[in-house]
Amino acid sequence: MKNVSILIILLNFYHLVYAQKWESPKWETFKYPEINFQNKAENTEGWKIYKRIVPDPETFIQQHALWVAQTLYWSASDSIPNVEKIEYTLEDVDGISAKGGQPPVVNIFYSSRWVEKSETSEGDDKVLYETRGVLYHELTHAFQLEPQGAGSYKQGTEFWVFIEGMADAVRYHNGFFPVSSRKAGGHWMDGYRTTGFFLEWLTCKDPDFLRKFNKSTLEVIPWSFDKAMKHVFGDQVTTDSLWDEYQVFLKK
């Protein structure tokens, strides 16, 4: 039954791959990055599982790169970072995944131990769900724009909150966090899911919010959350006022 279920998911995925290429004229000129996939987890159970659910990793990664770009931009003619090549490795290490490098060449590792742990808990469906979610997050780091005049990547800074919050917002927007994970509390400066869920919720106010927020890094210099929020929604708002509204929504 497990194999039948995963086969159905894979068939649906590859149907979407070809449908996406033919049905999005604004993206016909998208430059798919070259994928150099390396298996550094040979003979591990995690590799066996990964190979079963992702038989064609190059196509799998390229298609998700397109979907990430479509979440962050309006068309292939926008100011998209020129990611020419992605060095993607499956590694027998602790942790989950991480992105390194800068365009034109970025590198991403994914842990075979995390794959095995995910499969042990809930089976192949969970592994594919988690693998796609993690990939959305890391590919966002490859294709997102970065704030200017807002410091550097350091935990607790608005630059860091933007980078990690947007990555989880893109992941959630594409359906790869359960809505049950979205809880009241915390602060918009917490980063990752807490910030990501908040940013994605703002698409209820403006369906293009994630694209506009990403683009604000080119238009708001020096950049800050408050300036970017005002740039998108008007001077009447602050990040705190929007966060407070979001908290009220979550408590309903």
Short mmCIF file of C-alpha atoms in Angstrom, two decimals:
data_model
loop_
_atom_site.label_atom_id
_atom_site.label_comp_id
_atom_site.label_asym_id
_atom_site.label_seq_id
_atom_site.Cartn_x
_atom_site.Cartn_y
_atom_site.Cartn_z
CA MET A 1 0.00 0.00 0.00
CA LYS A 2 2.91 2.32 0.83
CA ASN A 3 4.45 1.82 -2.62
CA VAL A 4 1.12 2.44 -4.35
CA SER A 5 0.64 5.67 -2.39
CA ILE A 6 4.09 7.00 -3.17
CA LEU A 7 3.70 6.03 -6.84
CA ILE A 8 0.49 8.06 -7.09
CA ILE A 9 2.23 11.06 -5.52
CA LEU A 10 5.17 10.78 -7.92
CA LEU A 11 2.90 10.44 -10.95
CA ASN A 12 1.00 13.55 -9.87
CA PHE A 13 4.28 15.40 -9.36
CA TYR A 14 5.64 14.61 -12.81
CA HIS A 15 2.28 15.51 -14.37
CA LEU A 16 2.61 18.90 -12.68
CA VAL A 17 6.16 19.25 -13.98
CA TYR A 18 5.10 19.07 -17.60
CA ALA A 19 1.89 21.03 -17.08
CA GLN A 20 3.88 23.84 -15.45
CA LYS A 21 6.28 24.12 -18.37
CA TRP A 22 3.48 24.40 -20.92
CA GLU A 23 0.94 26.48 -19.02
CA SER A 24 3.03 29.44 -17.80
CA PRO A 25 4.03 31.63 -20.76
CA LYS A 26 5.58 34.27 -18.49
CA TRP A 27 8.05 31.63 -17.37
CA GLU A 28 9.00 30.03 -20.68
CA THR A 29 12.36 31.83 -20.59
CA PHE A 30 13.19 30.83 -17.02
CA LYS A 31 16.81 29.70 -16.83
CA TYR A 32 16.81 26.38 -15.03
CA PRO A 33 20.00 25.97 -13.03
CA GLU A 34 22.31 23.09 -13.83
CA ILE A 35 22.02 20.52 -11.03
CA ASN A 36 25.10 18.61 -9.96
CA PHE A 37 23.66 15.94 -7.66
CA GLN A 38 26.16 13.99 -5.57
CA ASN A 39 25.35 11.06 -3.34
CA LYS A 40 27.69 11.08 -0.35
CA ALA A 41 25.50 8.71 1.65
CA GLU A 42 26.05 5.52 -0.34
CA ASN A 43 24.76 2.34 1.31
CA THR A 44 22.79 4.21 3.98
CA GLU A 45 19.12 3.53 4.56
CA GLY A 46 18.46 7.23 4.01
CA TRP A 47 19.89 7.03 0.49
CA LYS A 48 17.78 3.99 -0.34
CA ILE A 49 14.66 5.85 0.79
CA TYR A 50 15.62 9.06 -1.03
CA LYS A 51 16.32 7.18 -4.27
CA ARG A 52 12.92 5.49 -3.98
CA ILE A 53 10.96 8.72 -3.60
CA VAL A 54 13.15 10.93 -5.83
CA PRO A 55 14.22 8.77 -8.79
CA ASP A 56 15.25 11.82 -10.85
CA PRO A 57 16.77 14.38 -8.44
CA GLU A 58 17.96 16.75 -11.17
CA THR A 59 14.46 17.24 -12.61
CA PHE A 60 12.98 17.27 -9.10
CA ILE A 61 15.27 20.11 -7.96
CA GLN A 62 14.93 22.10 -11.18
CA GLN A 63 11.15 22.04 -11.03
CA HIS A 64 11.12 23.20 -7.43
CA ALA A 65 13.52 25.99 -8.40
CA LEU A 66 10.90 27.20 -10.89
CA TRP A 67 8.13 27.03 -8.30
CA VAL A 68 10.21 29.00 -5.80
CA ALA A 69 10.95 31.66 -8.41
CA GLN A 70 7.24 31.86 -9.28
CA THR A 71 6.43 32.45 -5.61
CA LEU A 72 8.97 35.28 -5.31
CA TYR A 73 8.61 36.96 -8.72
CA TRP A 74 5.99 37.79 -11.34
CA SER A 75 7.85 36.59 -14.43
CA ALA A 76 11.17 35.28 -15.69
CA SER A 77 12.08 38.84 -16.80
CA ASP A 78 12.19 40.13 -13.20
CA SER A 79 15.43 40.80 -11.32
CA ILE A 80 16.03 37.17 -10.34
CA PRO A 81 19.47 36.19 -9.01
CA ASN A 82 21.37 34.36 -11.73
CA VAL A 83 21.62 30.89 -10.23
CA GLU A 84 23.49 28.99 -12.93
CA LYS A 85 24.42 25.90 -10.97
CA ILE A 86 23.35 24.11 -7.80
CA GLU A 87 25.73 21.65 -6.18
CA TYR A 88 23.31 19.38 -4.29
CA THR A 89 24.61 16.65 -2.00
CA LEU A 90 22.93 13.97 0.06
CA GLU A 91 25.19 13.45 3.07
CA ASP A 92 25.38 11.01 5.98
CA VAL A 93 25.53 13.73 8.63
CA ASP A 94 23.44 15.09 11.48
CA GLY A 95 21.24 18.14 10.97
CA ILE A 96 18.67 18.66 8.23
CA SER A 97 19.80 20.84 5.34
CA ALA A 98 21.65 24.07 4.57
CA LYS A 99 22.46 26.33 1.66
CA GLY A 100 25.88 27.85 1.05
CA GLY A 101 27.53 29.99 -1.58
CA GLN A 102 26.13 32.80 -3.69
CA PRO A 103 24.91 32.95 -7.29
CA PRO A 104 25.98 31.95 -9.85
CA VAL A 105 26.90 28.77 -7.92
CA VAL A 106 25.18 27.68 -4.71
CA ASN A 107 25.44 24.48 -2.75
CA ILE A 108 22.84 22.64 -0.70
CA PHE A 109 23.27 19.59 1.47
CA TYR A 110 20.48 17.34 2.72
CA SER A 111 20.92 14.83 5.53
CA SER A 112 20.26 11.16 4.76
CA ARG A 113 19.85 10.67 8.51
CA TRP A 114 16.97 13.14 8.50
CA VAL A 115 15.42 11.25 5.58
CA GLU A 116 15.65 8.01 7.52
CA LYS A 117 14.24 9.60 10.67
CA SER A 118 11.29 11.04 8.74
CA GLU A 119 10.55 7.68 7.11
CA THR A 120 10.71 5.84 10.42
CA SER A 121 8.15 8.17 11.98
CA GLU A 122 5.51 8.26 9.23
CA GLY A 123 6.61 6.46 6.04
CA ASP A 124 7.39 7.49 2.47
CA ASP A 125 4.60 10.05 2.21
CA LYS A 126 6.10 11.95 5.14
CA VAL A 127 9.59 11.77 3.64
CA LEU A 128 8.44 13.22 0.32
CA TYR A 129 6.45 15.95 2.09
CA GLU A 130 9.43 16.84 4.28
CA THR A 131 11.95 16.61 1.44
CA ARG A 132 9.92 18.98 -0.71
CA GLY A 133 9.39 21.39 2.18
CA VAL A 134 13.09 21.50 3.04
CA LEU A 135 13.91 22.00 -0.64
CA TYR A 136 11.50 24.93 -0.91
CA HIS A 137 13.24 26.54 2.08
CA GLU A 138 16.78 26.12 0.79
CA LEU A 139 15.96 27.09 -2.79
CA THR A 140 14.33 30.26 -1.49
CA HIS A 141 17.73 31.18 -0.07
CA ALA A 142 19.21 30.70 -3.54
CA PHE A 143 16.62 32.83 -5.36
CA GLN A 144 15.48 35.45 -2.85
CA LEU A 145 16.74 39.03 -2.86
CA GLU A 146 18.59 40.41 0.17
CA PRO A 147 17.93 43.60 2.15
CA GLN A 148 20.35 46.46 1.51
CA GLY A 149 21.66 48.69 4.26
CA ALA A 150 20.21 46.37 6.92
CA GLY A 151 23.36 44.73 8.22
CA SER A 152 24.33 41.15 7.60
CA TYR A 153 23.15 37.61 8.31
CA LYS A 154 23.27 37.44 12.10
CA GLN A 155 20.60 35.92 14.32
CA GLY A 156 18.38 38.57 15.86
CA THR A 157 18.86 41.14 13.09
CA GLU A 158 16.12 42.18 10.69
CA PHE A 159 18.30 40.95 7.83
CA TRP A 160 18.36 37.44 9.36
CA VAL A 161 14.63 37.55 10.15
CA PHE A 162 13.86 38.46 6.53
CA ILE A 163 16.06 35.70 5.08
CA GLU A 164 14.79 32.87 7.28
CA GLY A 165 11.22 34.15 7.56
CA MET A 166 10.80 34.40 3.80
CA ALA A 167 12.20 30.89 3.30
CA ASP A 168 9.60 29.40 5.62
CA ALA A 169 6.88 31.66 4.19
CA VAL A 170 7.57 30.27 0.71
CA ARG A 171 7.57 26.74 2.10
CA TYR A 172 4.23 27.26 3.85
CA HIS A 173 2.69 29.15 0.91
CA ASN A 174 3.34 26.10 -1.27
CA GLY A 175 1.71 23.73 1.20
CA PHE A 176 4.66 22.21 3.04
CA PHE A 177 3.94 23.08 6.64
CA PRO A 178 0.74 21.81 8.27
CA VAL A 179 -1.59 24.63 9.29
CA SER A 180 -1.67 23.03 12.75
CA SER A 181 1.92 24.27 13.20
CA ARG A 182 0.72 27.89 13.11
CA LYS A 183 0.25 29.01 16.72
CA ALA A 184 -0.47 32.29 18.45
CA GLY A 185 2.34 33.88 20.42
CA GLY A 186 5.97 34.64 19.84
CA HIS A 187 7.22 37.72 18.01
CA TRP A 188 7.67 38.59 14.36
CA MET A 189 11.41 38.92 15.05
CA ASP A 190 11.66 35.22 15.98
CA GLY A 191 12.44 34.21 12.40
CA TYR A 192 11.79 30.90 10.66
CA ARG A 193 8.23 29.54 11.06
CA THR A 194 6.94 32.21 13.41
CA THR A 195 7.89 34.96 10.98
CA GLY A 196 7.14 32.82 7.93
CA PHE A 197 3.56 32.08 8.94
CA PHE A 198 3.03 35.79 9.61
CA LEU A 199 4.44 36.84 6.24
CA GLU A 200 2.36 34.26 4.41
CA TRP A 201 -0.77 35.39 6.27
CA LEU A 202 -0.22 38.85 4.79
CA THR A 203 -1.02 37.37 1.37
CA CYS A 204 -4.63 37.42 2.63
CA LYS A 205 -4.36 41.22 2.47
CA ASP A 206 -2.45 41.27 -0.80
CA PRO A 207 -2.03 38.08 -2.86
CA ASP A 208 1.24 39.49 -4.23
CA PHE A 209 2.64 40.32 -0.82
CA LEU A 210 5.54 37.84 -0.88
CA ARG A 211 6.62 39.13 -4.29
CA LYS A 212 6.29 42.76 -3.22
CA PHE A 213 8.08 42.16 0.07
CA ASN A 214 10.92 40.43 -1.77
CA LYS A 215 11.11 43.26 -4.32
CA SER A 216 11.11 45.87 -1.54
CA THR A 217 14.78 45.02 -0.99
CA LEU A 218 15.49 46.77 -4.30
CA GLU A 219 13.21 49.73 -3.64
CA VAL A 220 13.63 50.48 0.08
CA ILE A 221 17.20 51.45 0.95
CA PRO A 222 18.23 51.32 3.73
CA TRP A 223 15.78 48.49 4.28
CA SER A 224 13.80 47.67 7.42
CA PHE A 225 10.67 45.68 8.18
CA ASP A 226 8.66 48.79 9.01
CA LYS A 227 9.76 50.63 5.87
CA ALA A 228 9.00 47.59 3.73
CA MET A 229 5.55 47.09 5.28
CA LYS A 230 4.71 50.74 4.70
CA HIS A 231 6.03 50.43 1.15
CA VAL A 232 3.56 47.60 0.49
CA PHE A 233 0.54 48.57 2.60
CA GLY A 234 0.85 52.31 3.19
CA ASP A 235 2.07 54.64 5.92
CA GLN A 236 -0.85 53.80 8.22
CA VAL A 237 0.66 50.43 9.20
CA THR A 238 3.63 49.23 11.20
CA THR A 239 4.99 45.72 11.48
CA ASP A 240 3.76 45.64 15.07
CA SER A 241 0.22 46.70 14.12
CA LEU A 242 0.05 44.00 11.45
CA TRP A 243 1.47 41.44 13.87
CA ASP A 244 -1.16 42.38 16.47
CA GLU A 245 -3.89 41.92 13.86
CA TYR A 246 -2.42 38.53 12.95
CA GLN A 247 -2.44 37.45 16.61
CA VAL A 248 -6.12 38.37 16.91
CA PHE A 249 -6.81 36.29 13.80
CA LEU A 250 -5.01 33.26 15.26
CA LYS A 251 -6.97 33.43 18.50
CA LYS A 252 -10.40 33.37 16.84
#
